[in-house]
Amino acid sequence: MILIISSLLLGVLLGYFEILPKKIFDLTDKLIIIGLVSLLFSMGAEIGLNDKIMANLDKLGLQALVLAVGSIMGSLGLIKLLENMIADFGREDKRQR
């Protein structure tokens, strides 16, 4: 957990102080997509390898589907909200400079 939070804070500092070259910042969207796809692939592989989960998929049924879809929609909604908040904050910050 400390590694994850430290990585996030380091990224915030690097972005805020614009320490990295612009080329790297231009690649961030692609890197995020690659990371998310890798994460989802890993999670799918982990589920596929777990015999207990695979054997009980039919029993998990609708409840599991609702929880999964709710989690995905909630995550996407929060990301969009934060993205809009950060974009607005960046615009205001540039106007003040």
mmCIF file with all atom_site columns, C-alpha atoms in Angstrom:
data_model
loop_
_atom_site.group_PDB
_atom_site.id
_atom_site.type_symbol
_atom_site.label_atom_id
_atom_site.label_alt_id
_atom_site.label_comp_id
_atom_site.label_asym_id
_atom_site.label_entity_id
_atom_site.label_seq_id
_atom_site.pdbx_PDB_ins_code
_atom_site.Cartn_x
_atom_site.Cartn_y
_atom_site.Cartn_z
_atom_site.occupancy
_atom_site.B_iso_or_equiv
_atom_site.pdbx_formal_charge
_atom_site.auth_seq_id
_atom_site.auth_comp_id
_atom_site.auth_asym_id
_atom_site.auth_atom_id
_atom_site.pdbx_PDB_model_num
ATOM 1  C CA . MET A 1 1  ? 0.000   0.000   0.000   1.00 0.00 ? 1  MET A CA 1
ATOM 2  C CA . ILE A 1 2  ? 2.869   2.373   0.800   1.00 0.00 ? 2  ILE A CA 1
ATOM 3  C CA . LEU A 1 3  ? 4.367   1.690   -2.628  1.00 0.00 ? 3  LEU A CA 1
ATOM 4  C CA . ILE A 1 4  ? 1.091   2.580   -4.351  1.00 0.00 ? 4  ILE A CA 1
ATOM 5  C CA . ILE A 1 5  ? 0.555   5.787   -2.401  1.00 0.00 ? 5  ILE A CA 1
ATOM 6  C CA . SER A 1 6  ? 4.215   6.777   -2.795  1.00 0.00 ? 6  SER A CA 1
ATOM 7  C CA . SER A 1 7  ? 4.008   6.211   -6.544  1.00 0.00 ? 7  SER A CA 1
ATOM 8  C CA . LEU A 1 8  ? 0.894   8.366   -6.772  1.00 0.00 ? 8  LEU A CA 1
ATOM 9  C CA . LEU A 1 9  ? 2.462   11.166  -4.737  1.00 0.00 ? 9  LEU A CA 1
ATOM 10 C CA . LEU A 1 10 ? 5.651   11.003  -6.800  1.00 0.00 ? 10 LEU A CA 1
ATOM 11 C CA . GLY A 1 11 ? 3.598   11.290  -9.982  1.00 0.00 ? 11 GLY A CA 1
ATOM 12 C CA . VAL A 1 12 ? 1.707   14.280  -8.604  1.00 0.00 ? 12 VAL A CA 1
ATOM 13 C CA . LEU A 1 13 ? 4.963   16.023  -7.703  1.00 0.00 ? 13 LEU A CA 1
ATOM 14 C CA . LEU A 1 14 ? 6.561   15.264  -11.088 1.00 0.00 ? 14 LEU A CA 1
ATOM 15 C CA . GLY A 1 15 ? 3.490   16.550  -12.873 1.00 0.00 ? 15 GLY A CA 1
ATOM 16 C CA . TYR A 1 16 ? 3.054   19.623  -10.724 1.00 0.00 ? 16 TYR A CA 1
ATOM 17 C CA . PHE A 1 17 ? 6.665   20.741  -11.068 1.00 0.00 ? 17 PHE A CA 1
ATOM 18 C CA . GLU A 1 18 ? 6.818   19.599  -14.730 1.00 0.00 ? 18 GLU A CA 1
ATOM 19 C CA . ILE A 1 19 ? 10.092  17.809  -14.110 1.00 0.00 ? 19 ILE A CA 1
ATOM 20 C CA . LEU A 1 20 ? 9.728   15.196  -16.855 1.00 0.00 ? 20 LEU A CA 1
ATOM 21 C CA . PRO A 1 21 ? 9.994   16.052  -20.572 1.00 0.00 ? 21 PRO A CA 1
ATOM 22 C CA . LYS A 1 22 ? 6.737   16.942  -22.358 1.00 0.00 ? 22 LYS A CA 1
ATOM 23 C CA . LYS A 1 23 ? 6.985   13.780  -24.499 1.00 0.00 ? 23 LYS A CA 1
ATOM 24 C CA . ILE A 1 24 ? 6.461   11.636  -21.416 1.00 0.00 ? 24 ILE A CA 1
ATOM 25 C CA . PHE A 1 25 ? 3.475   13.683  -20.286 1.00 0.00 ? 25 PHE A CA 1
ATOM 26 C CA . ASP A 1 26 ? 1.995   13.315  -23.767 1.00 0.00 ? 26 ASP A CA 1
ATOM 27 C CA . LEU A 1 27 ? 2.230   9.525   -23.370 1.00 0.00 ? 27 LEU A CA 1
ATOM 28 C CA . THR A 1 28 ? 0.402   9.401   -20.033 1.00 0.00 ? 28 THR A CA 1
ATOM 29 C CA . ASP A 1 29 ? -3.021  8.627   -21.536 1.00 0.00 ? 29 ASP A CA 1
ATOM 30 C CA . LYS A 1 30 ? -1.595  5.709   -23.503 1.00 0.00 ? 30 LYS A CA 1
ATOM 31 C CA . LEU A 1 31 ? 0.339   4.470   -20.458 1.00 0.00 ? 31 LEU A CA 1
ATOM 32 C CA . ILE A 1 32 ? -2.815  4.620   -18.341 1.00 0.00 ? 32 ILE A CA 1
ATOM 33 C CA . ILE A 1 33 ? -4.779  2.599   -20.917 1.00 0.00 ? 33 ILE A CA 1
ATOM 34 C CA . ILE A 1 34 ? -1.976  0.023   -21.174 1.00 0.00 ? 34 ILE A CA 1
ATOM 35 C CA . GLY A 1 35 ? -1.841  -0.231  -17.382 1.00 0.00 ? 35 GLY A CA 1
ATOM 36 C CA . LEU A 1 36 ? -5.610  -0.617  -17.035 1.00 0.00 ? 36 LEU A CA 1
ATOM 37 C CA . VAL A 1 37 ? -5.805  -3.248  -19.761 1.00 0.00 ? 37 VAL A CA 1
ATOM 38 C CA . SER A 1 38 ? -2.915  -5.139  -18.153 1.00 0.00 ? 38 SER A CA 1
ATOM 39 C CA . LEU A 1 39 ? -4.649  -4.955  -14.774 1.00 0.00 ? 39 LEU A CA 1
ATOM 40 C CA . LEU A 1 40 ? -7.976  -6.191  -16.157 1.00 0.00 ? 40 LEU A CA 1
ATOM 41 C CA . PHE A 1 41 ? -6.227  -8.978  -18.067 1.00 0.00 ? 41 PHE A CA 1
ATOM 42 C CA . SER A 1 42 ? -4.404  -10.060 -14.903 1.00 0.00 ? 42 SER A CA 1
ATOM 43 C CA . MET A 1 43 ? -7.630  -10.017 -12.907 1.00 0.00 ? 43 MET A CA 1
ATOM 44 C CA . GLY A 1 44 ? -9.383  -12.096 -15.574 1.00 0.00 ? 44 GLY A CA 1
ATOM 45 C CA . ALA A 1 45 ? -6.540  -14.597 -15.645 1.00 0.00 ? 45 ALA A CA 1
ATOM 46 C CA . GLU A 1 46 ? -6.602  -14.816 -11.852 1.00 0.00 ? 46 GLU A CA 1
ATOM 47 C CA . ILE A 1 47 ? -10.346 -15.504 -11.894 1.00 0.00 ? 47 ILE A CA 1
ATOM 48 C CA . GLY A 1 48 ? -9.925  -18.064 -14.667 1.00 0.00 ? 48 GLY A CA 1
ATOM 49 C CA . LEU A 1 49 ? -7.220  -19.868 -12.709 1.00 0.00 ? 49 LEU A CA 1
ATOM 50 C CA . ASN A 1 50 ? -9.306  -20.027 -9.525  1.00 0.00 ? 50 ASN A CA 1
ATOM 51 C CA . ASP A 1 51 ? -11.225 -23.320 -9.685  1.00 0.00 ? 51 ASP A CA 1
ATOM 52 C CA . LYS A 1 52 ? -13.484 -22.364 -6.785  1.00 0.00 ? 52 LYS A CA 1
ATOM 53 C CA . ILE A 1 53 ? -14.683 -19.183 -8.474  1.00 0.00 ? 53 ILE A CA 1
ATOM 54 C CA . MET A 1 54 ? -15.085 -20.880 -11.839 1.00 0.00 ? 54 MET A CA 1
ATOM 55 C CA . ALA A 1 55 ? -17.098 -23.736 -10.281 1.00 0.00 ? 55 ALA A CA 1
ATOM 56 C CA . ASN A 1 56 ? -19.437 -21.287 -8.544  1.00 0.00 ? 56 ASN A CA 1
ATOM 57 C CA . LEU A 1 57 ? -19.928 -18.789 -11.359 1.00 0.00 ? 57 LEU A CA 1
ATOM 58 C CA . ASP A 1 58 ? -23.475 -19.967 -11.964 1.00 0.00 ? 58 ASP A CA 1
ATOM 59 C CA . LYS A 1 59 ? -24.296 -19.600 -8.253  1.00 0.00 ? 59 LYS A CA 1
ATOM 60 C CA . LEU A 1 60 ? -22.846 -16.112 -8.082  1.00 0.00 ? 60 LEU A CA 1
ATOM 61 C CA . GLY A 1 61 ? -25.075 -15.142 -10.986 1.00 0.00 ? 61 GLY A CA 1
ATOM 62 C CA . LEU A 1 62 ? -26.968 -11.891 -11.016 1.00 0.00 ? 62 LEU A CA 1
ATOM 63 C CA . GLN A 1 63 ? -25.593 -10.615 -7.713  1.00 0.00 ? 63 GLN A CA 1
ATOM 64 C CA . ALA A 1 64 ? -22.003 -10.869 -8.963  1.00 0.00 ? 64 ALA A CA 1
ATOM 65 C CA . LEU A 1 65 ? -22.942 -9.223  -12.243 1.00 0.00 ? 65 LEU A CA 1
ATOM 66 C CA . VAL A 1 66 ? -24.650 -6.322  -10.465 1.00 0.00 ? 66 VAL A CA 1
ATOM 67 C CA . LEU A 1 67 ? -21.695 -5.853  -8.125  1.00 0.00 ? 67 LEU A CA 1
ATOM 68 C CA . ALA A 1 68 ? -19.192 -5.980  -10.988 1.00 0.00 ? 68 ALA A CA 1
ATOM 69 C CA . VAL A 1 69 ? -21.131 -3.570  -13.202 1.00 0.00 ? 69 VAL A CA 1
ATOM 70 C CA . GLY A 1 70 ? -21.773 -1.266  -10.230 1.00 0.00 ? 70 GLY A CA 1
ATOM 71 C CA . SER A 1 71 ? -18.095 -1.242  -9.351  1.00 0.00 ? 71 SER A CA 1
ATOM 72 C CA . ILE A 1 72 ? -17.076 -0.478  -12.914 1.00 0.00 ? 72 ILE A CA 1
ATOM 73 C CA . MET A 1 73 ? -19.689 2.268   -13.336 1.00 0.00 ? 73 MET A CA 1
ATOM 74 C CA . GLY A 1 74 ? -18.830 3.801   -9.964  1.00 0.00 ? 74 GLY A CA 1
ATOM 75 C CA . SER A 1 75 ? -15.131 3.782   -10.760 1.00 0.00 ? 75 SER A CA 1
ATOM 76 C CA . LEU A 1 76 ? -15.665 5.318   -14.181 1.00 0.00 ? 76 LEU A CA 1
ATOM 77 C CA . GLY A 1 77 ? -17.966 7.970   -12.713 1.00 0.00 ? 77 GLY A CA 1
ATOM 78 C CA . LEU A 1 78 ? -15.476 8.945   -10.043 1.00 0.00 ? 78 LEU A CA 1
ATOM 79 C CA . ILE A 1 79 ? -12.627 9.035   -12.565 1.00 0.00 ? 79 ILE A CA 1
ATOM 80 C CA . LYS A 1 80 ? -14.663 11.308  -14.840 1.00 0.00 ? 80 LYS A CA 1
ATOM 81 C CA . LEU A 1 81 ? -15.571 13.552  -11.900 1.00 0.00 ? 81 LEU A CA 1
ATOM 82 C CA . LEU A 1 82 ? -11.955 13.792  -10.745 1.00 0.00 ? 82 LEU A CA 1
ATOM 83 C CA . GLU A 1 83 ? -10.785 14.339  -14.317 1.00 0.00 ? 83 GLU A CA 1
ATOM 84 C CA . ASN A 1 84 ? -13.167 17.280  -14.684 1.00 0.00 ? 84 ASN A CA 1
ATOM 85 C CA . MET A 1 85 ? -12.151 18.686  -11.305 1.00 0.00 ? 85 MET A CA 1
ATOM 86 C CA . ILE A 1 86 ? -8.440  18.405  -12.120 1.00 0.00 ? 86 ILE A CA 1
ATOM 87 C CA . ALA A 1 87 ? -8.920  19.905  -15.585 1.00 0.00 ? 87 ALA A CA 1
ATOM 88 C CA . ASP A 1 88 ? -10.830 22.852  -14.097 1.00 0.00 ? 88 ASP A CA 1
ATOM 89 C CA . PHE A 1 89 ? -8.165  23.292  -11.429 1.00 0.00 ? 89 PHE A CA 1
ATOM 90 C CA . GLY A 1 90 ? -5.434  23.305  -14.105 1.00 0.00 ? 90 GLY A CA 1
ATOM 91 C CA . ARG A 1 91 ? -7.234  25.942  -16.142 1.00 0.00 ? 91 ARG A CA 1
ATOM 92 C CA . GLU A 1 92 ? -7.693  28.199  -13.122 1.00 0.00 ? 92 GLU A CA 1
ATOM 93 C CA . ASP A 1 93 ? -4.066  27.694  -12.127 1.00 0.00 ? 93 ASP A CA 1
ATOM 94 C CA . LYS A 1 94 ? -2.827  28.759  -15.606 1.00 0.00 ? 94 LYS A CA 1
ATOM 95 C CA . ARG A 1 95 ? -5.095  31.840  -15.597 1.00 0.00 ? 95 ARG A CA 1
ATOM 96 C CA . GLN A 1 96 ? -3.605  32.980  -12.316 1.00 0.00 ? 96 GLN A CA 1
ATOM 97 C CA . ARG A 1 97 ? -0.023  32.747  -13.635 1.00 0.00 ? 97 ARG A CA 1
#
